MMTF fields as JSON, N, C-alpha, C and O atoms, coordinates in Angstrom:
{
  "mmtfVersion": "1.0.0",
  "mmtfProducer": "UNKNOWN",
  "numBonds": 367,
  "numAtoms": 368,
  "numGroups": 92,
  "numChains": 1,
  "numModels": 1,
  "chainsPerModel": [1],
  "groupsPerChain": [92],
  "chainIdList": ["A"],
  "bondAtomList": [4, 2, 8, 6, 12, 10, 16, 14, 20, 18, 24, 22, 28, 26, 32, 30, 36, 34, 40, 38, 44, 42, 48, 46, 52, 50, 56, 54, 60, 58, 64, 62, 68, 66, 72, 70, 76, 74, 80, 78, 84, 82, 88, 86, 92, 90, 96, 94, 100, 98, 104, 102, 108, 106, 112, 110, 116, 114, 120, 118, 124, 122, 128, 126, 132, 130, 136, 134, 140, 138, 144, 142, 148, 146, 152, 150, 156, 154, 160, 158, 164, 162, 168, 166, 172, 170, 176, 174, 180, 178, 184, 182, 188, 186, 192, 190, 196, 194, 200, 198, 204, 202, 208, 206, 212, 210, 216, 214, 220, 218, 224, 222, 228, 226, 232, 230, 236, 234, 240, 238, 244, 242, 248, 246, 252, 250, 256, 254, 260, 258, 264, 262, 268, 266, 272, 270, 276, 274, 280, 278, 284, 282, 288, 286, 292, 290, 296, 294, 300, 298, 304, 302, 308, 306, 312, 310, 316, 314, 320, 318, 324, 322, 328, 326, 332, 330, 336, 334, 340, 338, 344, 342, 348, 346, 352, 350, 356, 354, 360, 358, 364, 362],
  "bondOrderList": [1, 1, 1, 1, 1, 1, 1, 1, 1, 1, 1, 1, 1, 1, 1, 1, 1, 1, 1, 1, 1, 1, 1, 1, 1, 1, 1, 1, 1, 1, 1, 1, 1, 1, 1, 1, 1, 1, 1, 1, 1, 1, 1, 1, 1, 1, 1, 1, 1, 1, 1, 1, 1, 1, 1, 1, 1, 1, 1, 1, 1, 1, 1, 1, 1, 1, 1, 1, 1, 1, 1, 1, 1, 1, 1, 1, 1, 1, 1, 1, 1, 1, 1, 1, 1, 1, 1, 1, 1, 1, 1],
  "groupList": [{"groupName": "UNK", "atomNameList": ["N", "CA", "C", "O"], "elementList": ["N", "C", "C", "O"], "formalChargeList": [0, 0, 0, 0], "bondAtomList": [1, 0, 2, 1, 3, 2], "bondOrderList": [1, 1, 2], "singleLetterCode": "X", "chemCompType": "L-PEPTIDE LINKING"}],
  "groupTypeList": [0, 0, 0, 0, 0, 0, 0, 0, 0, 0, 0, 0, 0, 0, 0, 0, 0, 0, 0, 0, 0, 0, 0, 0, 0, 0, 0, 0, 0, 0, 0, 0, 0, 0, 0, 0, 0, 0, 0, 0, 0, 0, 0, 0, 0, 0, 0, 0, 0, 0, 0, 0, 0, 0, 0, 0, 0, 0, 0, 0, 0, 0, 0, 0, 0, 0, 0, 0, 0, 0, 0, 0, 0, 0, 0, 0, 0, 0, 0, 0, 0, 0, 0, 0, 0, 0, 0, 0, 0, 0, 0, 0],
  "groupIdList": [1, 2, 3, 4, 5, 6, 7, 8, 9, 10, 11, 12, 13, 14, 15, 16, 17, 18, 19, 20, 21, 22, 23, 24, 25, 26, 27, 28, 29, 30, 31, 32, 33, 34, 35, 36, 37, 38, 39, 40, 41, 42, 43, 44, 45, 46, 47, 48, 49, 50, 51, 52, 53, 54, 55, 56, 57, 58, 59, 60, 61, 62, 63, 64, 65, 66, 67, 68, 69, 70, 71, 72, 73, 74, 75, 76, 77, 78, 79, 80, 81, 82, 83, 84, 85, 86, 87, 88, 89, 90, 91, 92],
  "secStructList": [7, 7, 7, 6, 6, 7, 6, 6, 7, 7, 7, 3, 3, 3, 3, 3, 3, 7, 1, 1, 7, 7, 7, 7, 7, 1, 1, 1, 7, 7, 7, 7, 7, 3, 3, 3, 3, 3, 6, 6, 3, 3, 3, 3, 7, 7, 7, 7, 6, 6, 7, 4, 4, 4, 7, 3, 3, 3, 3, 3, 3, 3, 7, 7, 7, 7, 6, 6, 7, 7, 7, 7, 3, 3, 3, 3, 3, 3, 7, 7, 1, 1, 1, 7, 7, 3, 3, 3, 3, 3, 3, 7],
  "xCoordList": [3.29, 3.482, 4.32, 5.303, 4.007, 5.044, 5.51, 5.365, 6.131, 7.073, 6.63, 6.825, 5.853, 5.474, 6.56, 7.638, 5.97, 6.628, 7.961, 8.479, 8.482, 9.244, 9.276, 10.166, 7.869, 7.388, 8.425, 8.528, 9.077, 10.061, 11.555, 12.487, 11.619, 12.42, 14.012, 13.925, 15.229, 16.307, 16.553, 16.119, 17.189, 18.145, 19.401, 19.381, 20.21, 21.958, 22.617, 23.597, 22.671, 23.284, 24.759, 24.912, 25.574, 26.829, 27.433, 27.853, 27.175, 27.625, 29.454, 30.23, 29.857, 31.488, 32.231, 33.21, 31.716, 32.396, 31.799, 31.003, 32.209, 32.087, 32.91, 33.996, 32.602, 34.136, 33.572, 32.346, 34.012, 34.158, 33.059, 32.326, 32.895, 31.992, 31.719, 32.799, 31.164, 30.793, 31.263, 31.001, 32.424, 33.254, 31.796, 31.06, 31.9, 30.928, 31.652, 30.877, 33.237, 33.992, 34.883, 35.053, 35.246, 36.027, 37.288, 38.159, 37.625, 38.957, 38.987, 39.866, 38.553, 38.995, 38.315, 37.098, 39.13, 38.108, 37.416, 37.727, 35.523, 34.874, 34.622, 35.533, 33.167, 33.351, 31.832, 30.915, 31.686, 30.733, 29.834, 30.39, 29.005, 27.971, 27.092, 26.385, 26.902, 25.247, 24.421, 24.55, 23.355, 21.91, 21.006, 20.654, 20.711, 19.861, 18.396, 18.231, 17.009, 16.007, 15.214, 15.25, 14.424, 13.124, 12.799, 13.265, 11.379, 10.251, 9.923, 9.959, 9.707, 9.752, 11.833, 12.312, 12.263, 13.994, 15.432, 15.758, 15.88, 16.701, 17.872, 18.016, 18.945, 20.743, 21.224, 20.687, 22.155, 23.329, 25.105, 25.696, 25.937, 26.905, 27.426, 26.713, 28.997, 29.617, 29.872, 29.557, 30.669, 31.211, 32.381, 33.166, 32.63, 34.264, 35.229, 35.237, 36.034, 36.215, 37.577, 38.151, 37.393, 38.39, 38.133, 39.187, 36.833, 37.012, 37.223, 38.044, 36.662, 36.835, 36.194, 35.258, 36.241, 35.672, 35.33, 34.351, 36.416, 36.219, 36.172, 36.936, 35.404, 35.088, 34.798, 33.819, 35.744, 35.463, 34.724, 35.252, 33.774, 32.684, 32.66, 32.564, 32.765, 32.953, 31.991, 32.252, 30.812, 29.106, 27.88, 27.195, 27.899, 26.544, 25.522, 25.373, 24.523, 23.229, 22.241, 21.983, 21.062, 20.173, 18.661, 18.245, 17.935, 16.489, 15.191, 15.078, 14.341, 13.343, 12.615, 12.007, 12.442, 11.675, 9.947, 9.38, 9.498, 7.962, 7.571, 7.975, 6.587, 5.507, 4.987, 4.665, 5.24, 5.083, 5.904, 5.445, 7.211, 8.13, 9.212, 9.682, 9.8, 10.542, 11.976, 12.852, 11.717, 12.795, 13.488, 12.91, 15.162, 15.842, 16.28, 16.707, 16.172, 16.718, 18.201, 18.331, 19.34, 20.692, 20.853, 20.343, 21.42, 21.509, 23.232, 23.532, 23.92, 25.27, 25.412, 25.373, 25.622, 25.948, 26.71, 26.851, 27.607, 28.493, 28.506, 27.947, 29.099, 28.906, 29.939, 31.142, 29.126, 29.28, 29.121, 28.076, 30.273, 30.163, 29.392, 28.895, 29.528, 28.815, 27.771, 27.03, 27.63, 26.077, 25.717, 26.246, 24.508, 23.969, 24.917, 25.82, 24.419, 25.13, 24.994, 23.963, 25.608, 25.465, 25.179, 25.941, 24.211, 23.626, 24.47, 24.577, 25.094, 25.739, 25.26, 25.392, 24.477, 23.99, 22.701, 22.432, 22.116, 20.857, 20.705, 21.015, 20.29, 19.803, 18.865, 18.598, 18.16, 17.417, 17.823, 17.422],
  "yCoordList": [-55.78, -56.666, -55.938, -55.3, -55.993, -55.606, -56.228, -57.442, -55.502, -56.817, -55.982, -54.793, -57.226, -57.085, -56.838, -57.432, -55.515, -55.393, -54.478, -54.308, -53.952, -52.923, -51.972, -51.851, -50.731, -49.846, -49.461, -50.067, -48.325, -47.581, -48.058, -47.363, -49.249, -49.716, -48.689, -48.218, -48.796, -48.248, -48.561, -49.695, -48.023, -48.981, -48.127, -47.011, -48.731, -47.847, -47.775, -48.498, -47.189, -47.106, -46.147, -44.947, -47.12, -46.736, -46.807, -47.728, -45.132, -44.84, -45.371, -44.533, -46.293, -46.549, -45.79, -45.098, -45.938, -45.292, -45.89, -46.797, -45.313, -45.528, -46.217, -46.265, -47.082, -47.604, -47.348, -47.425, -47.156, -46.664, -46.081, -46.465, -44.802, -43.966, -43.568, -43.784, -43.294, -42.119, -41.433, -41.044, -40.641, -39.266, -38.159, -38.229, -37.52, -36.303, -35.472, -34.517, -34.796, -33.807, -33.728, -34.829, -32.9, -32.967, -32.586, -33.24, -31.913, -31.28, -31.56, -32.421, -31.394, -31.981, -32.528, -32.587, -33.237, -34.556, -33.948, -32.865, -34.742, -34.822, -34.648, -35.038, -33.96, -34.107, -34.818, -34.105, -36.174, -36.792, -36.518, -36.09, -36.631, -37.113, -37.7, -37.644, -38.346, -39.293, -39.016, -38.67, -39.203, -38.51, -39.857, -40.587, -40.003, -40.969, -40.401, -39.19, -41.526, -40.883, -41.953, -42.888, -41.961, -43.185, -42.507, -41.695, -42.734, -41.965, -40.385, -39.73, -39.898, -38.375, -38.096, -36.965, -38.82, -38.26, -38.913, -39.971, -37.688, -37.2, -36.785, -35.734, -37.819, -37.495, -37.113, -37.341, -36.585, -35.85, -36.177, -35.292, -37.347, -37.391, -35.903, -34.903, -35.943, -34.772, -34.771, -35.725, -33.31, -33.37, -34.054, -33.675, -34.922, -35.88, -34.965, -35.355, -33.69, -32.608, -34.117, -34.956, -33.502, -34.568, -35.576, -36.199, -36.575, -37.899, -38.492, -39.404, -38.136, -38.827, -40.013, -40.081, -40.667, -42.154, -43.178, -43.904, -42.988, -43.471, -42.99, -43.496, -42.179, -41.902, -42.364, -43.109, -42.003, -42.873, -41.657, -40.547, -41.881, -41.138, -41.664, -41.043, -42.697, -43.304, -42.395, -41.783, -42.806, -41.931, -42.875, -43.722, -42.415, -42.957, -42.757, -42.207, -42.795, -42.457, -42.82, -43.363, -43.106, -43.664, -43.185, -42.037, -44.245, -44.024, -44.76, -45.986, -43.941, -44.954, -45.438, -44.638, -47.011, -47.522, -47.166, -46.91, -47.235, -47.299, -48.305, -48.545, -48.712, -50.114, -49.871, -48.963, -51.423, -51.081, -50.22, -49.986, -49.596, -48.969, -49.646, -50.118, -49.833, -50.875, -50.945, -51.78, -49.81, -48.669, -47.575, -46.542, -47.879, -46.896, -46.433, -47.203, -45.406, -44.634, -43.721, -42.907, -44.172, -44.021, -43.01, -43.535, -41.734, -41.051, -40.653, -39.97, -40.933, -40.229, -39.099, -39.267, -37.592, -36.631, -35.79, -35.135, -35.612, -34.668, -32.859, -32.128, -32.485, -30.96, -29.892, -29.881, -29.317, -27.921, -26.546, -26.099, -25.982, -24.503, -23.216, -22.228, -23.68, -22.561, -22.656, -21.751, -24.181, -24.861, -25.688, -25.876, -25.992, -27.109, -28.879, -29.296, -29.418, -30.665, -31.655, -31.598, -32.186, -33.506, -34.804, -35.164, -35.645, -36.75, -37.776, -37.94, -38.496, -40.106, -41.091, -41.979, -41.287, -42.288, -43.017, -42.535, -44.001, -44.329, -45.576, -46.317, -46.002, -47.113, -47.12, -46.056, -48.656, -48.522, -50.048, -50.695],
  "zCoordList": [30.129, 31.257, 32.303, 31.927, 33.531, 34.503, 35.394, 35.539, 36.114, 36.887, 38.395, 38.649, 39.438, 40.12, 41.172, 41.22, 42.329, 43.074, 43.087, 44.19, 42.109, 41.69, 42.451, 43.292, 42.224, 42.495, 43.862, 44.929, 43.425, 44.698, 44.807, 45.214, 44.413, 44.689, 43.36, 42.226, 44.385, 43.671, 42.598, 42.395, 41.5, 40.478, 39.963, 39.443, 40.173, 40.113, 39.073, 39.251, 37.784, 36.821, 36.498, 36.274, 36.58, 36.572, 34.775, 34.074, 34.51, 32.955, 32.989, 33.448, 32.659, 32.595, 31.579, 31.86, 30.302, 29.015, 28.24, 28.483, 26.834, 25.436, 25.043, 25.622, 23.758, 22.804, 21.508, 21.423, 20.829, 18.97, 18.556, 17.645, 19.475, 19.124, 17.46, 16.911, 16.885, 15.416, 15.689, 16.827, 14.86, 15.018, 14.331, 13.346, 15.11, 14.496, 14.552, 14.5, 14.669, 14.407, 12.766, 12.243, 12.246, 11.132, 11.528, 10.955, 12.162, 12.89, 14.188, 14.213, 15.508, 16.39, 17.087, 16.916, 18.35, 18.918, 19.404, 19.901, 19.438, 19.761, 21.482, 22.212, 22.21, 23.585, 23.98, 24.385, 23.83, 24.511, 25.678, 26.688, 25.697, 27.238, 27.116, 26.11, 27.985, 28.119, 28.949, 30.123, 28.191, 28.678, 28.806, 27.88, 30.24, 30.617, 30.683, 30.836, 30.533, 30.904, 31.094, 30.294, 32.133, 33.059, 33.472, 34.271, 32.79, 32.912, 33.116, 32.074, 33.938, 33.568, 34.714, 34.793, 35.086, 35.706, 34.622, 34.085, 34.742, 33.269, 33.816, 34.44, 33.53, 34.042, 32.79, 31.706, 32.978, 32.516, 32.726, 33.345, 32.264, 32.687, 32.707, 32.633, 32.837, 32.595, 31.218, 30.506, 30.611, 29.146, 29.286, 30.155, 28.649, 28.62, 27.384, 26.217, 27.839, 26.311, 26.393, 27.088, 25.051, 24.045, 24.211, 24.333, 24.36, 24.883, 23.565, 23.466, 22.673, 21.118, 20.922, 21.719, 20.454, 20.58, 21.758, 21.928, 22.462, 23.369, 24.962, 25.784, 25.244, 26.369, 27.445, 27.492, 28.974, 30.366, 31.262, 31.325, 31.778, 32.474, 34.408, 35.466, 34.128, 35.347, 36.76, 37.796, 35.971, 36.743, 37.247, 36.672, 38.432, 39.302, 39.301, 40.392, 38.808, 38.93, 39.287, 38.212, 40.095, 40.948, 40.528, 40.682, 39.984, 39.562, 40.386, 40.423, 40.964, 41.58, 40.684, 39.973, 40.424, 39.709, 39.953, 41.015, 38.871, 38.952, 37.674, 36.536, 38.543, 38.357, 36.2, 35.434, 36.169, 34.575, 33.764, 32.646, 34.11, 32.981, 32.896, 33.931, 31.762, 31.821, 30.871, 30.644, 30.54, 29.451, 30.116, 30.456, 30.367, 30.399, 29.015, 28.155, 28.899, 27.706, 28.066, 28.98, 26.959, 26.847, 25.507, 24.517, 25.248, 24.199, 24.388, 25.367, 23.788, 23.488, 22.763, 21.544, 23.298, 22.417, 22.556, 23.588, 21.085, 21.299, 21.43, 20.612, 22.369, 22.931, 21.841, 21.58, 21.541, 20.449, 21.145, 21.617, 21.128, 21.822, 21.37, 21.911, 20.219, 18.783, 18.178, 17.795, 18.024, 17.121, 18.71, 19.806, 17.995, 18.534, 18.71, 17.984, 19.655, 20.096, 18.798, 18.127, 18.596, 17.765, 18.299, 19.197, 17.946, 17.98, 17.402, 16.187, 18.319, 17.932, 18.09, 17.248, 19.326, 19.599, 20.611, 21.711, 20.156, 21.597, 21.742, 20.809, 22.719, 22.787, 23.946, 24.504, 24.492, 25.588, 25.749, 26.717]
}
């Protein structure tokens, strides 16, 4: 189903923060970011180093809607200098 009339129109997603993230560190705090994605345009907050659990991002981001999509996709992950990032979290 879609929602008529959309098509072009703005939509403003303001990442605020996290609260009681999944620790994915064993020794020290964790450094979060969120990764937005609609449709094929893909944000990137910043890295929050040390945000730990609870991370404030306080980020703007601006998506042109298109007709019939209707899923923003939200991924939280933590940044690794050495390995690969770790996966905490998603939603839509």
């Amino acid at each position: 189903m879609s929602v008529s009339g959309i098509q072009g129109q703005l939509l403003e997603v303001t990442v605020v923060g996290c609260n009681k993230l999944k620790d994915t560190e064993w020794i020290s705090r964790q450094d979060p970011y969120v990764f937005l994605e609609y449709g094929t345009n893909k944000f990137r907050t910043r890295t929050c180093t040390d945000g730990g659990k609870n991370p404030i991002f306080q980020e703007k981001f601006v998506f042109t809607l298109i007709e019939g999509l209707r899923e923003l996709s939200v991924a939280v992950w933590n940044s690794n200098t050495l390995t690969f990032d770790d996966f905490i979290g998603t939603g839509k």
